[in-house]
Amino acid sequence: MLKFTDEQIVFQEVPGEVSLAFTIAGCPLGCKGCHSSYSWRADQGSALTPHYLQQRLDSYKGLINCVLFLGGEWQPDALIVLLELSRSANLNTCLYTGLDDVSPALKQRLTYLKTGRWRPERGGLDSPHTNQTFTDLRTGQCLNYLFLAQ
Ligand code: SF4
């Protein structure tokens, strides 16, 4: 079962979408300089059960367009259930992962995917030198340009 340490509504992490975002506890990658190292321990936080997510989707009905999971790919079966619930509510879905790719089973349930570890010397999506990629999986288009300051 996945657990989360933070739940918030975000506007910039997924361009053009109002997203309900969950920071999933237990990221195993240990990137140096991680901005959310407090969330590394998997046994902390609250349970992100399908029942809990459905309650939140009902509460935010008409107010959000997307559900964003900041991690969770290390428990793909649990994440797939949550993605399918989100899609059933006619919402887009996004995963932020530090991996370079995730399984086809996850990708077919995702609208957007952010890949790549945090490398402080390269910067995040708002850096022109980033190693990270934000992709619209419906088209395969890289949307990194939307994160760069105009
Ligand atoms: S992938 Fe993200 S959450 Fe995980 S250690 Fe790296 S920066 Fe932190």
Coordinates of N, CA, C and O in Angstrom, one line a residue, residues 35-133:
H35 N 15.0 17.6 -2.7 CA 14.2 18.6 -2.0 C 13.2 18.0 -1.1 O 12.5 18.8 -0.3
S36 N 12.9 16.7 -1.2 CA 11.9 16.1 -0.3 C 12.4 14.9 0.4 O 11.8 13.9 0.5
S37 N 13.7 15.0 0.9 CA 14.3 13.8 1.6 C 13.5 13.4 2.8 O 13.6 12.2 3.2
Y38 N 12.7 14.3 3.4 CA 11.9 14.0 4.5 C 10.9 12.9 4.2 O 10.4 12.2 5.0
S39 N 10.6 12.6 2.9 CA 9.6 11.7 2.5 C 10.2 10.3 2.1 O 9.5 9.4 1.7
W40 N 11.5 10.1 2.3 CA 12.2 8.9 1.9 C 11.7 7.6 2.7 O 11.7 6.5 2.2
R41 N 11.4 7.8 4.0 CA 11.0 6.7 4.8 C 9.6 6.2 4.4 O 8.6 7.0 4.4
A42 N 9.5 4.9 4.0 CA 8.2 4.4 3.4 C 7.2 4.2 4.4 O 6.0 4.0 4.1
D43 N 7.5 4.1 5.7 CA 6.5 3.8 6.7 C 5.9 5.0 7.4 O 5.1 4.9 8.4
Q44 N 6.1 6.1 6.8 CA 5.5 7.3 7.4 C 4.3 7.8 6.5 O 4.1 7.3 5.4
G45 N 3.5 8.8 7.0 CA 2.4 9.3 6.3 C 1.1 8.6 6.4 O 1.0 7.7 7.3
S46 N 0.2 9.0 5.5 CA -1.2 8.4 5.5 C -1.3 7.5 4.4 O -0.7 7.6 3.3
A47 N -2.2 6.5 4.6 CA -2.5 5.5 3.5 C -3.2 6.1 2.3 O -4.2 6.8 2.6
L48 N -2.7 5.9 1.2 CA -3.4 6.4 -0.1 C -4.2 5.2 -0.6 O -3.8 4.6 -1.6
T49 N -5.3 4.9 0.0 CA -6.1 3.8 -0.4 C -7.0 4.3 -1.6 O -7.3 5.5 -1.7
P50 N -7.5 3.3 -2.4 CA -8.5 3.7 -3.4 C -9.7 4.4 -2.8 O -10.2 5.4 -3.4
H51 N -10.1 4.0 -1.6 CA -11.3 4.6 -1.0 C -11.0 6.1 -0.7 O -11.8 7.0 -0.9
Y52 N -9.8 6.3 -0.1 CA -9.4 7.7 0.2 C -9.3 8.6 -1.0 O -9.8 9.7 -1.1
L53 N -8.7 8.1 -2.1 CA -8.5 8.8 -3.3 C -9.9 9.1 -3.9 O -10.2 10.3 -4.3
Q54 N -10.8 8.2 -3.9 CA -12.1 8.4 -4.4 C -12.9 9.5 -3.7 O -13.5 10.4 -4.3
Q55 N -12.7 9.5 -2.3 CA -13.3 10.6 -1.5 C -12.7 12.0 -1.9 O -13.5 12.9 -2.1
R56 N -11.4 12.0 -2.2 CA -10.8 13.3 -2.6 C -11.3 13.7 -4.0 O -11.5 14.9 -4.2
L57 N -11.4 12.8 -4.9 CA -11.9 13.1 -6.2 C -13.3 13.6 -6.2 O -13.7 14.5 -6.9
D58 N -14.1 13.0 -5.3 CA -15.5 13.5 -5.2 C -15.5 14.9 -4.6 O -16.3 15.7 -5.1
S59 N -14.7 15.2 -3.7 CA -14.6 16.5 -3.1 C -14.2 17.6 -4.1 O -14.7 18.7 -4.0
Y60 N -13.3 17.2 -5.0 CA -12.7 18.2 -5.9 C -13.4 18.1 -7.3 O -12.9 18.7 -8.2
K61 N -14.5 17.4 -7.4 CA -15.1 17.3 -8.7 C -15.4 18.6 -9.3 O -16.0 19.5 -8.7
G62 N -15.0 18.8 -10.5 CA -15.2 20.1 -11.3 C -14.2 21.1 -11.0 O -14.2 22.2 -11.6
L63 N -13.3 20.8 -10.0 CA -12.3 21.8 -9.6 C -10.9 21.5 -10.1 O -10.0 22.4 -10.1
I64 N -10.6 20.2 -10.4 CA -9.3 19.8 -10.8 C -9.4 19.1 -12.2 O -10.5 18.6 -12.6
N65 N -8.3 19.1 -12.9 CA -8.2 18.4 -14.2 C -7.3 17.2 -14.2 O -7.4 16.4 -15.1
C66 N -6.5 17.1 -13.1 CA -5.4 16.1 -13.2 C -5.1 15.6 -11.8 O -5.3 16.3 -10.8
V67 N -4.6 14.4 -11.7 CA -4.0 13.8 -10.5 C -2.5 13.6 -10.7 O -2.2 12.9 -11.7
L68 N -1.7 14.1 -9.8 CA -0.3 14.0 -10.0 C 0.3 13.2 -8.8 O 0.0 13.5 -7.6
F69 N 1.1 12.2 -9.2 CA 1.8 11.3 -8.2 C 3.2 11.7 -8.2 O 3.9 11.5 -9.3
L70 N 3.7 12.2 -7.1 CA 5.2 12.5 -7.0 C 5.8 11.2 -6.4 O 5.9 11.1 -5.2
G71 N 6.1 10.3 -7.3 CA 6.7 9.0 -6.9 C 5.6 7.9 -6.8 O 4.4 8.2 -7.1
G72 N 6.0 6.7 -6.4 CA 5.0 5.6 -6.3 C 5.2 4.5 -7.3 O 4.6 3.4 -7.2
E73 N 6.1 4.7 -8.3 CA 6.3 3.7 -9.3 C 7.0 2.5 -8.7 O 6.9 1.4 -9.4
W74 N 7.5 2.5 -7.5 CA 8.1 1.3 -6.9 C 7.1 0.4 -6.4 O 7.4 -0.7 -6.0
Q75 N 5.8 0.8 -6.4 CA 4.7 -0.2 -6.1 C 3.7 -0.1 -7.3 O 2.6 0.5 -7.2
P76 N 4.1 -0.6 -8.5 CA 3.3 -0.4 -9.7 C 1.9 -0.9 -9.6 O 0.9 -0.2 -10.1
D77 N 1.6 -2.0 -8.9 CA 0.3 -2.5 -8.9 C -0.6 -1.6 -8.1 O -1.8 -1.3 -8.5
A78 N -0.1 -1.0 -7.0 CA -0.9 -0.1 -6.2 C -1.1 1.2 -6.9 O -2.2 1.8 -6.9
L79 N -0.1 1.7 -7.6 CA -0.2 2.9 -8.4 C -1.2 2.8 -9.6 O -2.0 3.7 -9.8
I80 N -1.2 1.6 -10.2 CA -2.1 1.4 -11.3 C -3.6 1.5 -10.9 O -4.4 2.1 -11.6
V81 N -3.9 1.0 -9.7 CA -5.3 1.1 -9.2 C -5.7 2.5 -9.1 O -6.8 2.9 -9.4
L82 N -4.7 3.3 -8.5 CA -5.0 4.7 -8.3 C -5.1 5.5 -9.6 O -6.0 6.4 -9.8
L83 N -4.3 5.1 -10.6 CA -4.4 5.8 -11.9 C -5.7 5.5 -12.6 O -6.3 6.3 -13.2
E84 N -6.1 4.2 -12.5 CA -7.4 3.9 -13.1 C -8.5 4.6 -12.5 O -9.5 5.0 -13.2
L85 N -8.5 4.7 -11.2 CA -9.6 5.5 -10.5 C -9.6 6.9 -11.0 O -10.7 7.4 -11.3
S86 N -8.5 7.5 -11.1 CA -8.4 8.9 -11.6 C -8.9 9.0 -13.0 O -9.7 9.9 -13.4
R87 N -8.5 8.1 -13.9 CA -9.0 8.1 -15.3 C -10.5 7.9 -15.4 O -11.1 8.5 -16.2
S88 N -11.0 7.0 -14.5 CA -12.4 6.8 -14.5 C -13.2 8.0 -14.1 O -14.4 8.2 -14.5
A89 N -12.6 9.0 -13.4 CA -13.2 10.2 -13.1 C -13.0 11.3 -14.2 O -13.2 12.5 -13.9
N90 N -12.5 10.8 -15.3 CA -12.2 11.7 -16.5 C -11.2 12.7 -16.2 O -11.2 13.9 -16.6
L91 N -10.2 12.3 -15.4 CA -9.1 13.2 -15.1 C -7.8 12.8 -15.8 O -7.6 11.6 -16.0
N92 N -7.0 13.7 -16.1 CA -5.7 13.4 -16.6 C -4.8 12.9 -15.5 O -5.1 13.2 -14.3
T93 N -3.7 12.2 -15.8 CA -2.8 11.7 -14.7 C -1.4 12.0 -15.1 O -1.0 12.1 -16.3
C94 N -0.6 12.2 -14.0 CA 0.8 12.5 -14.2 C 1.7 11.8 -13.2 O 1.2 11.7 -12.0
L95 N 2.8 11.3 -13.6 CA 3.8 10.8 -12.6 C 5.1 11.5 -12.7 O 5.6 11.7 -13.8
Y96 N 5.6 11.9 -11.6 CA 7.0 12.4 -11.5 C 7.9 11.3 -11.0 O 7.6 10.8 -9.8
T97 N 8.8 10.8 -11.8 CA 9.7 9.8 -11.3 C 11.1 10.2 -11.5 O 11.4 11.0 -12.4
G98 N 12.0 9.7 -10.7 CA 13.4 9.9 -10.9 C 14.1 8.9 -11.8 O 15.3 9.1 -12.1
L99 N 13.3 7.9 -12.2 CA 13.9 6.9 -13.2 C 13.9 7.6 -14.6 O 13.3 8.6 -14.8
D100 N 14.6 6.9 -15.5 CA 14.6 7.3 -16.9 C 13.5 6.8 -17.7 O 13.2 7.3 -18.8
D101 N 12.7 5.8 -17.1 CA 11.6 5.3 -17.8 C 10.7 4.5 -16.8 O 11.3 4.1 -15.8
V102 N 9.5 4.2 -17.2 CA 8.7 3.3 -16.4 C 8.0 2.3 -17.3 O 8.1 2.4 -18.5
S103 N 7.3 1.3 -16.7 CA 6.8 0.2 -17.5 C 5.7 0.7 -18.5 O 5.0 1.7 -18.2
P104 N 5.4 0.0 -19.5 CA 4.3 0.2 -20.4 C 3.0 0.2 -19.7 O 2.1 1.0 -20.0
A105 N 2.9 -0.7 -18.7 CA 1.6 -0.8 -17.9 C 1.3 0.5 -17.2 O 0.1 1.0 -17.1
L106 N 2.3 1.2 -16.7 CA 2.1 2.5 -16.1 C 1.8 3.6 -17.1 O 0.9 4.4 -17.0
K107 N 2.7 3.6 -18.2 CA 2.5 4.6 -19.2 C 1.2 4.6 -19.9 O 0.7 5.7 -20.2
Q108 N 0.6 3.5 -20.1 CA -0.7 3.5 -20.8 C -1.8 4.1 -19.9 O -2.9 4.4 -20.4
R109 N -1.5 4.3 -18.6 CA -2.5 4.9 -17.7 C -2.2 6.3 -17.4 O -2.8 6.9 -16.5
L110 N -1.1 6.8 -18.0 CA -0.6 8.2 -17.7 C -0.9 9.1 -18.8 O -0.7 8.7 -20.0
T111 N -1.2 10.4 -18.5 CA -1.3 11.4 -19.6 C 0.1 12.0 -19.7 O 0.5 12.4 -20.8
Y112 N 0.8 12.3 -18.6 CA 2.1 13.0 -18.6 C 3.1 12.2 -17.7 O 2.7 11.5 -16.8
L113 N 4.3 12.3 -18.1 CA 5.4 11.6 -17.4 C 6.6 12.5 -17.3 O 7.1 13.0 -18.3
K114 N 7.1 12.7 -16.0 CA 8.3 13.5 -15.8 C 9.4 12.4 -15.4 O 9.2 11.7 -14.5
T115 N 10.5 12.4 -16.2 CA 11.5 11.4 -15.9 C 12.8 12.1 -15.5 O 13.0 13.2 -15.9
G116 N 13.7 11.4 -14.9 CA 15.1 11.9 -14.6 C 15.3 12.2 -13.2 O 14.5 12.9 -12.5
R117 N 16.4 11.8 -12.7 CA 16.8 12.1 -11.3 C 17.1 13.6 -11.1 O 17.3 14.3 -12.1
W118 N 17.1 14.0 -9.9 CA 17.5 15.4 -9.5 C 19.0 15.4 -9.5 O 19.7 14.7 -8.8
R119 N 19.6 16.3 -10.4 CA 21.0 16.5 -10.5 C 21.2 18.0 -10.3 O 20.9 18.8 -11.2
P120 N 21.7 18.4 -9.1 CA 21.7 19.9 -8.8 C 22.5 20.7 -9.8 O 22.1 21.8 -10.1
E121 N 23.5 20.1 -10.4 CA 24.3 20.8 -11.4 C 23.6 21.0 -12.7 O 24.0 21.9 -13.5
R122 N 22.6 20.2 -12.9 CA 21.8 20.4 -14.2 C 20.5 21.2 -14.0 O 20.0 21.8 -14.9
G123 N 20.0 21.2 -12.8 CA 18.7 21.9 -12.5 C 17.5 21.1 -12.9 O 17.6 20.0 -13.5
G124 N 16.4 21.7 -12.5 CA 15.1 21.0 -12.8 C 14.5 21.4 -14.1 O 15.2 21.9 -15.0
L125 N 13.2 21.2 -14.3 CA 12.5 21.4 -15.6 C 12.6 22.9 -16.0 O 12.5 23.2 -17.2
D126 N 12.8 23.8 -15.0 CA 12.9 25.2 -15.4 C 14.4 25.6 -15.8 O 14.6 26.8 -16.0
S127 N 15.2 24.6 -15.9 CA 16.6 24.9 -16.4 C 16.8 24.4 -17.8 O 16.4 23.3 -18.1
P128 N 17.4 25.2 -18.7 CA 17.7 24.8 -20.1 C 18.7 23.6 -20.1 O 18.8 23.0 -21.1
H129 N 19.4 23.4 -19.0 CA 20.4 22.3 -19.0 C 20.0 21.1 -18.3 O 20.8 20.2 -18.0
T130 N 18.7 21.0 -18.0 CA 18.2 19.9 -17.1 C 18.4 18.5 -17.8 O 18.4 18.4 -19.1
N131 N 18.6 17.5 -17.0 CA 18.6 16.1 -17.5 C 17.2 15.5 -17.5 O 16.9 14.4 -17.9
Q132 N 16.2 16.3 -16.9 CA 14.8 15.8 -16.8 C 14.0 16.1 -18.0 O 14.2 17.0 -18.7
T133 N 13.0 15.2 -18.2 CA 12.1 15.4 -19.4 C 10.6 15.3 -18.9 O 10.3 14.4 -18.2

